[in-house]
Coordinates of C-alpha atoms in Angstrom, one line a residue:
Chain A
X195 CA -29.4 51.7 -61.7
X196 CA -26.2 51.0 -60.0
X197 CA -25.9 50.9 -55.7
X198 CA -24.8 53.7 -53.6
X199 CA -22.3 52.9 -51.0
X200 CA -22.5 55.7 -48.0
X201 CA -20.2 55.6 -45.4
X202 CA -22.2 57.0 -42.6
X203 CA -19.3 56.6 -39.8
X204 CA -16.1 55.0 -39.5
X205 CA -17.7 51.3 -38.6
X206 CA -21.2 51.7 -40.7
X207 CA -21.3 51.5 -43.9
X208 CA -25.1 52.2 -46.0
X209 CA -25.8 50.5 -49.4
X210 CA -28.7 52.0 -51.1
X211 CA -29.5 49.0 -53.2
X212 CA -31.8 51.3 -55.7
X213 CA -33.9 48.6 -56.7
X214 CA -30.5 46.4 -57.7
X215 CA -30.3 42.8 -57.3
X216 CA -28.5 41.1 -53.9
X217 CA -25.6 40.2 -55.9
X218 CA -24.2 43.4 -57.5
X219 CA -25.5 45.2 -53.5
X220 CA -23.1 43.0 -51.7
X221 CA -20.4 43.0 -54.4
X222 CA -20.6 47.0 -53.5
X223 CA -20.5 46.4 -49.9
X224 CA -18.6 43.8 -48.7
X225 CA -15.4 45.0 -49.3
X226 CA -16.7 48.1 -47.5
X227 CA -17.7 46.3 -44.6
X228 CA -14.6 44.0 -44.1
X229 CA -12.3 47.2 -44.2
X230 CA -14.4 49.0 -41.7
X231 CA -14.5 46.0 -39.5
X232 CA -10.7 45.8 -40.0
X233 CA -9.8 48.9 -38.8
X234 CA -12.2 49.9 -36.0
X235 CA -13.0 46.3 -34.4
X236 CA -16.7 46.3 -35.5
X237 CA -18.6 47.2 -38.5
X238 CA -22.8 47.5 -39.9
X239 CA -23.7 47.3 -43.5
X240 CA -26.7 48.4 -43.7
X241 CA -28.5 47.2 -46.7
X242 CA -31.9 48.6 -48.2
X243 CA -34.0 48.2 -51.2
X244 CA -32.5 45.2 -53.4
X245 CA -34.0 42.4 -55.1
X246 CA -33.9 39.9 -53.5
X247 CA -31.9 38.1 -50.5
X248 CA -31.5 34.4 -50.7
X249 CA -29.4 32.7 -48.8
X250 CA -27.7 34.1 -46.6
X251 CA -24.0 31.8 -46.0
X252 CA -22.2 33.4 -49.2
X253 CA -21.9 36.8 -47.5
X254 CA -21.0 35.7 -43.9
X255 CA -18.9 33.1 -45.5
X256 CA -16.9 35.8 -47.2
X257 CA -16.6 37.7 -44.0
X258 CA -15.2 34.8 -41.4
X259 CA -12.6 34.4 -44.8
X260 CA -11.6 37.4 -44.3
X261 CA -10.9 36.7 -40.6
X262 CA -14.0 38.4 -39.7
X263 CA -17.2 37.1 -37.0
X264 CA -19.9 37.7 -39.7
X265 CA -24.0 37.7 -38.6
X266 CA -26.9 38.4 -41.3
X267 CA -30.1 38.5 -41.2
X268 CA -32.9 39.4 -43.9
X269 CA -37.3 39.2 -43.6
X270 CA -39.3 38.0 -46.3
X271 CA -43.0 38.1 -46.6
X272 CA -45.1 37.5 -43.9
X273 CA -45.5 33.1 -43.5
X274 CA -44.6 33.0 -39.5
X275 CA -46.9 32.9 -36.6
X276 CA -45.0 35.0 -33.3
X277 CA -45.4 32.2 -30.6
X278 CA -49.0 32.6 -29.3
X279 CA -50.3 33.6 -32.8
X280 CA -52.3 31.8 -34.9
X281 CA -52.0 34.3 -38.3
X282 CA -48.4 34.7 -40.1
X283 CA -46.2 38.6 -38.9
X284 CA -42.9 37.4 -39.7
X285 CA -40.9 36.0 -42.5
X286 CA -39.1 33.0 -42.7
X287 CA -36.3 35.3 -41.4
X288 CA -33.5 33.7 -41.6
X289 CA -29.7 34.3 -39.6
X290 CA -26.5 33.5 -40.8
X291 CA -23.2 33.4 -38.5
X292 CA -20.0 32.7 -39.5
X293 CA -17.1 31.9 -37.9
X294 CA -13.7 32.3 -39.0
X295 CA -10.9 29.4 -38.9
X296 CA -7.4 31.2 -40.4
X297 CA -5.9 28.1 -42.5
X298 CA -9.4 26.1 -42.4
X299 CA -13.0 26.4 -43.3
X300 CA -14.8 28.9 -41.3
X301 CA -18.1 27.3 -39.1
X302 CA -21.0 29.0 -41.0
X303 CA -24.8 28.4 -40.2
X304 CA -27.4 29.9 -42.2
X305 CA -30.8 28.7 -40.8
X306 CA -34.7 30.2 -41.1
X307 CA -36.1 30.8 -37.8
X308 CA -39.1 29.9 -38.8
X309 CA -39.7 25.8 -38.0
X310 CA -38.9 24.7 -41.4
X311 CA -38.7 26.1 -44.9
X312 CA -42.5 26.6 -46.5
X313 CA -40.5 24.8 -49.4
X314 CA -39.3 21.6 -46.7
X315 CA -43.7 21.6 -46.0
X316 CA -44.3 21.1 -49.8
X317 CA -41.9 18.8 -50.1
X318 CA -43.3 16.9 -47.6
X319 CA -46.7 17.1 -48.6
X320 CA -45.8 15.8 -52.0
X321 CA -43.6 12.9 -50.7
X322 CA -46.6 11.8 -48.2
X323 CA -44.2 12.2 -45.2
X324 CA -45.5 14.0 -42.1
X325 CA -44.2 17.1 -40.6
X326 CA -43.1 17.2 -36.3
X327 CA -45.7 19.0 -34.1
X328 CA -44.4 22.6 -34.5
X329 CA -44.1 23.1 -37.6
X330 CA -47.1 24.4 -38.7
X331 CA -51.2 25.4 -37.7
X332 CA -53.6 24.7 -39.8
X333 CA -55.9 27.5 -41.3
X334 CA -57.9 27.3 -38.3
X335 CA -54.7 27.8 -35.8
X336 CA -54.9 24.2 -34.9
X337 CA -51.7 22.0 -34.5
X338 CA -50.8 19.5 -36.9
X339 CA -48.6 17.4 -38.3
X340 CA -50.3 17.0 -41.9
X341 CA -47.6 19.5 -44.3
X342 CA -51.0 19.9 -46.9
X343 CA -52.9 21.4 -43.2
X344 CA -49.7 24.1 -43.2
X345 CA -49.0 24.4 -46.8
X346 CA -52.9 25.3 -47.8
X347 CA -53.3 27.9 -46.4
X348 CA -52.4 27.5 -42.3
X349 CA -49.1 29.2 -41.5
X350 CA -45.7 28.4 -40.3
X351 CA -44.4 28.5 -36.9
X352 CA -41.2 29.9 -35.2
X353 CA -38.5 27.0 -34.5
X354 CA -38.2 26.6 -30.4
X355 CA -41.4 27.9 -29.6
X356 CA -41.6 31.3 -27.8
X357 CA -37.4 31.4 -27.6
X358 CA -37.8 31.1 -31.6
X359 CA -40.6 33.6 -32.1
X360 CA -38.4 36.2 -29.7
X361 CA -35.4 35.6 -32.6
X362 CA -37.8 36.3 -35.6
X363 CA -38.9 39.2 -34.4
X364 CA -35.2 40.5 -33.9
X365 CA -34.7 39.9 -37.5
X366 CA -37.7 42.1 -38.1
X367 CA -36.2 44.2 -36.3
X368 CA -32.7 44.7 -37.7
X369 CA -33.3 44.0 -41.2
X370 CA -36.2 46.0 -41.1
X371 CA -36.7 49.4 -38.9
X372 CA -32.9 49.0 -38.0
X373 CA -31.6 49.3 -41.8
X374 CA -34.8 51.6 -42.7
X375 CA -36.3 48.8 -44.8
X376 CA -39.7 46.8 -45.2
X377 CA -40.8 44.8 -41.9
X378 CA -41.9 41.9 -43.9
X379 CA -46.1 42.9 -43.7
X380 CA -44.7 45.7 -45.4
X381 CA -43.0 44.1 -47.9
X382 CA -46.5 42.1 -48.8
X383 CA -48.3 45.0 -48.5
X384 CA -46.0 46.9 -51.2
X385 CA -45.8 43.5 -53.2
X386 CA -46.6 44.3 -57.0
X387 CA -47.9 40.4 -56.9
X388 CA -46.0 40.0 -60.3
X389 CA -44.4 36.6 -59.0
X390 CA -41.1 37.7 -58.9
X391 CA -39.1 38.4 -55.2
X392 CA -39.9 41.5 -53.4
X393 CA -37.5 44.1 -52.7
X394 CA -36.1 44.2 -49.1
X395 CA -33.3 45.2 -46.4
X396 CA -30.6 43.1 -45.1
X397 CA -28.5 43.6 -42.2
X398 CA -24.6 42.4 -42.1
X399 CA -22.2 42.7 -38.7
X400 CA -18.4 42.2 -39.4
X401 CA -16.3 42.0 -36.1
X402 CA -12.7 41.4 -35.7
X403 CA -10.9 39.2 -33.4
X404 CA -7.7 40.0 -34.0
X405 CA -9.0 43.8 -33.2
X406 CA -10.8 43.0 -30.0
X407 CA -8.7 39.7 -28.4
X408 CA -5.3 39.6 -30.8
X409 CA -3.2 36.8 -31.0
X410 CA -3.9 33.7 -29.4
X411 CA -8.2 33.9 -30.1
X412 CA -8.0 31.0 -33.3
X413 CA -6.0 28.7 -31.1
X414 CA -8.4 28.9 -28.2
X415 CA -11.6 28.6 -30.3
X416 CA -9.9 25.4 -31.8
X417 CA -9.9 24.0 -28.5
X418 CA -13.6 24.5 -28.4
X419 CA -14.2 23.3 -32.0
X420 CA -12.0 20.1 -30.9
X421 CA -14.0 19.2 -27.8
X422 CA -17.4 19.9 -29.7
X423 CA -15.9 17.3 -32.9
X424 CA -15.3 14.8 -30.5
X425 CA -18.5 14.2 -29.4
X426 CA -20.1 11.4 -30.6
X427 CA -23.1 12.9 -32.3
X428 CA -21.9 16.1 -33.4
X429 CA -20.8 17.9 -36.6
X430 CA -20.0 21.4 -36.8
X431 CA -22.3 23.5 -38.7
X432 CA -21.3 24.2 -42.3
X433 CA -19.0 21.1 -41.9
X434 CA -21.5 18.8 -44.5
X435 CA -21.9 22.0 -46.7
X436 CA -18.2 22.4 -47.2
X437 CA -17.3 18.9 -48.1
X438 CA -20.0 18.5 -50.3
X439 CA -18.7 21.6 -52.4
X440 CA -15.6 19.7 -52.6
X441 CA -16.7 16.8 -53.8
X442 CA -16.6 17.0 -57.8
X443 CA -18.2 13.1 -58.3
X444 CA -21.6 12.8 -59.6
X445 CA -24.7 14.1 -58.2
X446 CA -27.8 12.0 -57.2
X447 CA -31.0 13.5 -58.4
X448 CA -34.6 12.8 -57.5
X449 CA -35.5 11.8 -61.2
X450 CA -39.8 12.5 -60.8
X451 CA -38.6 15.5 -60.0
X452 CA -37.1 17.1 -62.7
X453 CA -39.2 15.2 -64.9
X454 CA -42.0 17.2 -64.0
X455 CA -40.0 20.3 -64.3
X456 CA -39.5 19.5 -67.8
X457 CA -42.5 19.0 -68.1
X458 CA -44.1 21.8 -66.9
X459 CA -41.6 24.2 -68.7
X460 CA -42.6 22.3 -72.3
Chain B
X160 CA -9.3 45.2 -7.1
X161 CA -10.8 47.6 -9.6
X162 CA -11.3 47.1 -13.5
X163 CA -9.3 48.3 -16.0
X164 CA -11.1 50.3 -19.1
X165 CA -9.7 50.0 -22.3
X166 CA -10.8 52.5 -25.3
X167 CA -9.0 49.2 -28.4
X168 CA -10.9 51.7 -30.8
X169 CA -13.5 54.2 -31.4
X170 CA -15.9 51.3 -31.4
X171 CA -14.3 49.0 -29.1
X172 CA -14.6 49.4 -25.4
X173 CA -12.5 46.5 -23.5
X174 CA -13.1 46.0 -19.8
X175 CA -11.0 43.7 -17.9
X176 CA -13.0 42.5 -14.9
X177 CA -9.5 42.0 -12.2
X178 CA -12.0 39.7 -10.5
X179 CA -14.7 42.5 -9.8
X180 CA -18.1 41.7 -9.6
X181 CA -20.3 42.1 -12.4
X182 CA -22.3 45.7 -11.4
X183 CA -19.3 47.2 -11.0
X184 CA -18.0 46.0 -14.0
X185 CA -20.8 47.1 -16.0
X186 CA -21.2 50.3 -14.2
X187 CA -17.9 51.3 -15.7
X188 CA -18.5 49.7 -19.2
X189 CA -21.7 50.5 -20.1
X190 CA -21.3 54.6 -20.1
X191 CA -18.3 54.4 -22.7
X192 CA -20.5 51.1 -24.6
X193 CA -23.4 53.7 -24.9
X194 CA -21.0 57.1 -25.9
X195 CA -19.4 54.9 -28.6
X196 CA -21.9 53.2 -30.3
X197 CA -23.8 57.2 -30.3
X198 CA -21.1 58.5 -31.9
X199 CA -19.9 55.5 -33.9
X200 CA -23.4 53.9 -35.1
X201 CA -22.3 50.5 -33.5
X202 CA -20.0 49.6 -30.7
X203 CA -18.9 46.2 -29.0
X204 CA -18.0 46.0 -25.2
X205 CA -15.9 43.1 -24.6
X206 CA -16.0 41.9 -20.8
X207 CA -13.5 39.4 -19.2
X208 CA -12.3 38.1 -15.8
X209 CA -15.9 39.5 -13.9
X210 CA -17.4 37.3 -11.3
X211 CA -20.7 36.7 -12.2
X212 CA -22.9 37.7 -14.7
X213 CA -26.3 36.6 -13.7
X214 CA -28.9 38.4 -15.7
X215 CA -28.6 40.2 -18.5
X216 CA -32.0 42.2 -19.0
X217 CA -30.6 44.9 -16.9
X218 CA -27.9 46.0 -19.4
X219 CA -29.7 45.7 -22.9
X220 CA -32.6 46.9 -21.2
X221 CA -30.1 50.1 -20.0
X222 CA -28.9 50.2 -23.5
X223 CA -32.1 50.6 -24.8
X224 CA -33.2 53.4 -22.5
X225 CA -30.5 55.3 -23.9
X226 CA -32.0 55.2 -27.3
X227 CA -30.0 51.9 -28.7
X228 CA -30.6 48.2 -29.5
X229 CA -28.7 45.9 -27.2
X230 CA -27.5 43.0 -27.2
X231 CA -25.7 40.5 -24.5
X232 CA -24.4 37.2 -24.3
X233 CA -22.6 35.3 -21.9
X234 CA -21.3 31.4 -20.9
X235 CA -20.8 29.8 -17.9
X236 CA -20.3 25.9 -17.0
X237 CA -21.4 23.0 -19.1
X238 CA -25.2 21.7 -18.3
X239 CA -26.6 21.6 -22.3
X240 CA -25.8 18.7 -24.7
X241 CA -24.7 19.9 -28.2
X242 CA -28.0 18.9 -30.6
X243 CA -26.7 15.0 -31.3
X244 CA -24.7 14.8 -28.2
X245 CA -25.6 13.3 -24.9
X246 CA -23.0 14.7 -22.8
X247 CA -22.9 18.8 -21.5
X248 CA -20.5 21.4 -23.4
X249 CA -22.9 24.5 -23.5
X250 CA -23.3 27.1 -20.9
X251 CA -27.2 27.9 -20.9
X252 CA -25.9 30.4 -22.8
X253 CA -28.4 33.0 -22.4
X254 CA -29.1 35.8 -25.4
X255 CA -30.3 39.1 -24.4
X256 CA -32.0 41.6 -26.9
X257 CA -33.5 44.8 -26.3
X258 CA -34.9 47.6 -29.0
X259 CA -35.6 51.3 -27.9
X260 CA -38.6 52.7 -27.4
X261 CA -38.2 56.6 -26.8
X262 CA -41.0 57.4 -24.4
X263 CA -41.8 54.1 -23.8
X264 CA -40.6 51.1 -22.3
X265 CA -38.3 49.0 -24.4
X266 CA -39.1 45.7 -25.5
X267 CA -36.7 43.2 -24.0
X268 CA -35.8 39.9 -23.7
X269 CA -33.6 37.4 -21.7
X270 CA -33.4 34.1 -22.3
X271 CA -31.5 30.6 -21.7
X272 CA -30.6 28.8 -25.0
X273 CA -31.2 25.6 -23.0
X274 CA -34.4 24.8 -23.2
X275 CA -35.0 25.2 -19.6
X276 CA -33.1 26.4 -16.8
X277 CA -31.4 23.5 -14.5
X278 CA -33.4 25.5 -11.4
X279 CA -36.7 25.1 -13.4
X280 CA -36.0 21.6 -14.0
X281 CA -35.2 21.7 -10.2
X282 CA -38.6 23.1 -9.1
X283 CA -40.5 20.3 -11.4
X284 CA -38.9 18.0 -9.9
X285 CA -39.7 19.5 -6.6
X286 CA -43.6 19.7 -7.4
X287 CA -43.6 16.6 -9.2
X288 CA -44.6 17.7 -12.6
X289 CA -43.2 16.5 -15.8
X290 CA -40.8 18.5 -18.3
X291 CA -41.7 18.6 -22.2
X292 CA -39.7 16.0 -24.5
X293 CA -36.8 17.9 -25.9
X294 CA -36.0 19.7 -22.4
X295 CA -32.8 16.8 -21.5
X296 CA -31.7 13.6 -21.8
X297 CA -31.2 11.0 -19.2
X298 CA -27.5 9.9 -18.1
X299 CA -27.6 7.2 -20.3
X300 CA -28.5 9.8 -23.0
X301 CA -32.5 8.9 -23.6
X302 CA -34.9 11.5 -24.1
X303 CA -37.1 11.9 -20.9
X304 CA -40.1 13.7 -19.4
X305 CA -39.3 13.0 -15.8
X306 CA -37.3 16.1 -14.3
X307 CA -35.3 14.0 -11.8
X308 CA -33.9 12.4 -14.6
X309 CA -33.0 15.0 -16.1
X310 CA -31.5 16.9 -13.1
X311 CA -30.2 13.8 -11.2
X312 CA -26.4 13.1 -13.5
X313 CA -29.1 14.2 -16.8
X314 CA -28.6 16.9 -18.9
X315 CA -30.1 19.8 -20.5
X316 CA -30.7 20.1 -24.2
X317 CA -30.7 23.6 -26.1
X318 CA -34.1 24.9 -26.8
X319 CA -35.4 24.3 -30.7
X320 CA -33.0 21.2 -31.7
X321 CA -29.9 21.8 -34.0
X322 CA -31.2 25.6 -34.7
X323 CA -31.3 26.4 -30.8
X324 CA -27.9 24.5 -30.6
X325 CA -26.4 26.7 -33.2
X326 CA -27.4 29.7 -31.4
X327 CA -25.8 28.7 -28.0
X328 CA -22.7 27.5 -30.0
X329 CA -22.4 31.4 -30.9
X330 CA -23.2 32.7 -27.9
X331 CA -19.7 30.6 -26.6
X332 CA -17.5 31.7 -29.4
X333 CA -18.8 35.3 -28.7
X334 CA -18.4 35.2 -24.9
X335 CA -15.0 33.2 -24.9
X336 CA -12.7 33.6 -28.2
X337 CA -14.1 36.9 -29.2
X338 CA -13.9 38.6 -25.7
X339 CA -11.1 36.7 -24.6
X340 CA -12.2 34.5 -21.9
X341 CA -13.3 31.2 -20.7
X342 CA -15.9 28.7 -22.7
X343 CA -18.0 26.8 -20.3
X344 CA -16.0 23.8 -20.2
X345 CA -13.2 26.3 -19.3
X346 CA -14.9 27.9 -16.6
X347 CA -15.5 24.5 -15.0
X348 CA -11.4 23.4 -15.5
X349 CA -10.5 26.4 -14.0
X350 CA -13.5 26.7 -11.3
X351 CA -12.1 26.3 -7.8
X352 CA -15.3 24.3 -6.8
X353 CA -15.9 26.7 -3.1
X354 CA -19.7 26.9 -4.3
X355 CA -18.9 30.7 -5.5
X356 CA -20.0 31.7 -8.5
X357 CA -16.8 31.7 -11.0
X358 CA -15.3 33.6 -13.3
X359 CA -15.9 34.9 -17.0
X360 CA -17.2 37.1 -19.8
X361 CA -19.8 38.8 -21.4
X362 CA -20.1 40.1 -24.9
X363 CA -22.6 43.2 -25.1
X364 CA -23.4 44.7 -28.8
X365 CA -25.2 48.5 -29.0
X366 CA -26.0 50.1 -32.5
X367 CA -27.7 53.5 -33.0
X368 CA -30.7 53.3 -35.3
X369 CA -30.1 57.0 -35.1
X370 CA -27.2 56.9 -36.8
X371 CA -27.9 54.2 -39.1
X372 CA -31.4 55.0 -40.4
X373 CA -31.9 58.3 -38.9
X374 CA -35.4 60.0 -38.1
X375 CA -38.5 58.0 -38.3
X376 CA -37.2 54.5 -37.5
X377 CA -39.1 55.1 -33.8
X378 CA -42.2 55.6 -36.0
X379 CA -41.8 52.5 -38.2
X380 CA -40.8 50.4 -35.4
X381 CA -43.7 51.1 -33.9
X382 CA -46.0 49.8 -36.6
X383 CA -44.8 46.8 -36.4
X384 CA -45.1 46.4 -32.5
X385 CA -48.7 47.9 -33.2
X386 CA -49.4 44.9 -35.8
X387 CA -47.4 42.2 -33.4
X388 CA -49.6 43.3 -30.1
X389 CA -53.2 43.4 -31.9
X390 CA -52.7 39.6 -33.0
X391 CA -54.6 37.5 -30.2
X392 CA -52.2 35.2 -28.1
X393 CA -49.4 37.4 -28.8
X394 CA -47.1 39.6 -25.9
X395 CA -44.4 41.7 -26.5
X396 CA -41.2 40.5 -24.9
X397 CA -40.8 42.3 -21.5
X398 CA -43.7 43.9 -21.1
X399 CA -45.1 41.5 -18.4
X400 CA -41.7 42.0 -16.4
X401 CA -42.5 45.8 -16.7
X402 CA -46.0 45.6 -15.4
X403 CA -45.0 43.1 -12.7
X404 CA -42.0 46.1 -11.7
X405 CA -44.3 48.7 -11.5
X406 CA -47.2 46.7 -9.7
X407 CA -46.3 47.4 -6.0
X408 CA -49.3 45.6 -4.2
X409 CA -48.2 42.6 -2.5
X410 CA -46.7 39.0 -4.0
X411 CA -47.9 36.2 -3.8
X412 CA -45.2 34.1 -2.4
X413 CA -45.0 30.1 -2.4
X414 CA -44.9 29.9 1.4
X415 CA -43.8 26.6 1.9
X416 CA -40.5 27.1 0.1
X417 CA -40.1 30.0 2.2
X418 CA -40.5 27.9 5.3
X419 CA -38.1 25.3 4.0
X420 CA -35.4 28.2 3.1
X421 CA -35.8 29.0 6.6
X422 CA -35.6 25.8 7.9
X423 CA -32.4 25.1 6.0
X424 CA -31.3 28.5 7.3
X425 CA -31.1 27.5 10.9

């Protein structure tokens, strides 16, 4: 099956993903999306029914190179607790932004709203290290701070509490009923529990500064990016990403690691 | 004065503020917001030069009730350290999101990306309770639960660490550079210090699940509110502010501020 790229209106553009994977979707719509964001200011892609979203910086990357403000957002299966909840509803759902810099890297942030990665918890669990208050409730809703409380079968929580929890369920909300794809109970619920990733939606806004400020807007958001360098403290998001892409020396790997990946694939 | 509406494209509604106030700002914005993004599927409304915008429920919320999702965002004067920083850049930067409900009430939120209002932090004081770790720092830059340190030459922090931070970093790129107008630590350069509220922007987002996903997205939505509201603990955003607006028995009022109000009145 190949994708099929609808464009419903001048500034949204559908991609049918027709059981596809992420890759070969976005390659199809992309290019759609930063042309319609080009020419009328603001753009949609609408994304439905690809296997699978990962992360989410590639995409919003490619549209703040482009000279485009990019925002994504994708569900999962249900691993979150809304604030208040003691039983996972939402995904890990995370949001990308992307900001573009004409001449430098663009600011990019692709973060889960949920606390932490389930993948950070097993980590952790494995190392010994505790996890912050927050993170997690065990399997009888309790806080905790013990990653093997959260990992076995308690459930993740939102980052920032109920401000956190209101962000998730936006996600839910656009990648989901928005695009006309699986809120992510559904996605469980239509899981074929063969291990692989689910199918699933994702939702992708492109908006143009030169379109909606003109000239002048990349000079005035350096000023911004200046002040918020110069603080002792700070580092702009993406920043860490971007140099370590750049840097072509060796890598330092956790040895016991992929020793027992070998091991397990023998 | 009056402001100026400018049609930049089909999905692009520009309103210069000319120093208005904010209601009659949005009075003339929203209308042409709304009949784009109906038409179009999406539409941004880019707001400068308004004096103030102070909540920003009432436009998603009036989004919404026209059948569309909402979204606001606006800056104001630096009170909220960067996550790593001990010194104020951020507005509190509040988000507002709102998702239609046809024949019922939206569900909305409103909320500050600091992790607590300044007033809030003001009324703890006041009463003498403490503030949760994570809410501000000190003026030397220490994490504190004592409110007067935090409101006495303190400052706040965003809610939900580096991932709140990155939220209310966006919220200033979209309410200054994209829009055109001041970030925070702009609006306090320029701010002629009389005790008025000053000047700036707002950035306001409505897209048409209508015209995106077409019939049955009301239905599908609504599972997932169903779900969200039949977990124990959980609320959906807005819906106590509804209750609270239709409930016209009397309030409860904290009489002793009211006397000190008056007092200070006379």
């Amino acid at each position: 099956a190949r994708p099929d790229v609808k464009k419903i209106s001048p500034s949204v553009i559908k991609v049918l993903g027709n059981n596809c994977l992420a890759p070969m979707v976005l390659n199809k719509g992309l290019p759609e999306l930063i042309k319609a964001a080009k020419e009328n200011g603001v753009a949609v892609l609408a994304i439905t029914n690809s296997h699978h979203m990962a992360a989410l910086w590639p995409e919003t990357e490619a549209i703040a190179e482009a000279g485009l403000v990019g925002l994504a957002c994708t569900s999962y299966k249900p691993s979150v607790a809304p604030a208040g909840a003691t039983k996972p509803l939402f995904g890990t759902n995370p949001i990308s932004f992307a900001w573009p810099r004409p001449g430098k890297m663009p600011v990019v942030y692709d973060m889960a709203t949920a606390s932490m990665a389930m993948g950070e918890v097993q980590v952790a669990k494995r190392e010994g290290h505790k996890v912050p208050l927050g993170t997690g409730l065990t399997k009888e809703g309790k806080e905790t701070t013990d990653p093997a409380e959260i990992a076995d079968g308690g459930v993740l929580l939102p980052f920032g509490g109920h401000k956190g929890s209101a962000i998730a369920m936006m996600v839910e909300l656009l990648a989901g009923a928005l695009v006309g794809d699986n809120f992510s109970f559904e996605t469980k619920e239509h899981d074929n529990n063969d291990g692989g990733p689910p199918k699933g939606g994702e939702f992708i806004l492109a908006i143009s500064p030169d379109k909606i400020t003109g000239a002048g807007w990349n000079k005035h958001a350096d000023k911004f990016f200046n002040k918020m360098s110069e603080m002792k403290g700070v580092r702009l998001p993406g920043e860490r990403r971007h140099k370590n892409r750049q840097d072509l020396s060796p890598r330092k790997i956790n040895e016991d690691l992929v020793k027992k990946i070998k091991e397990l694939s023998q």
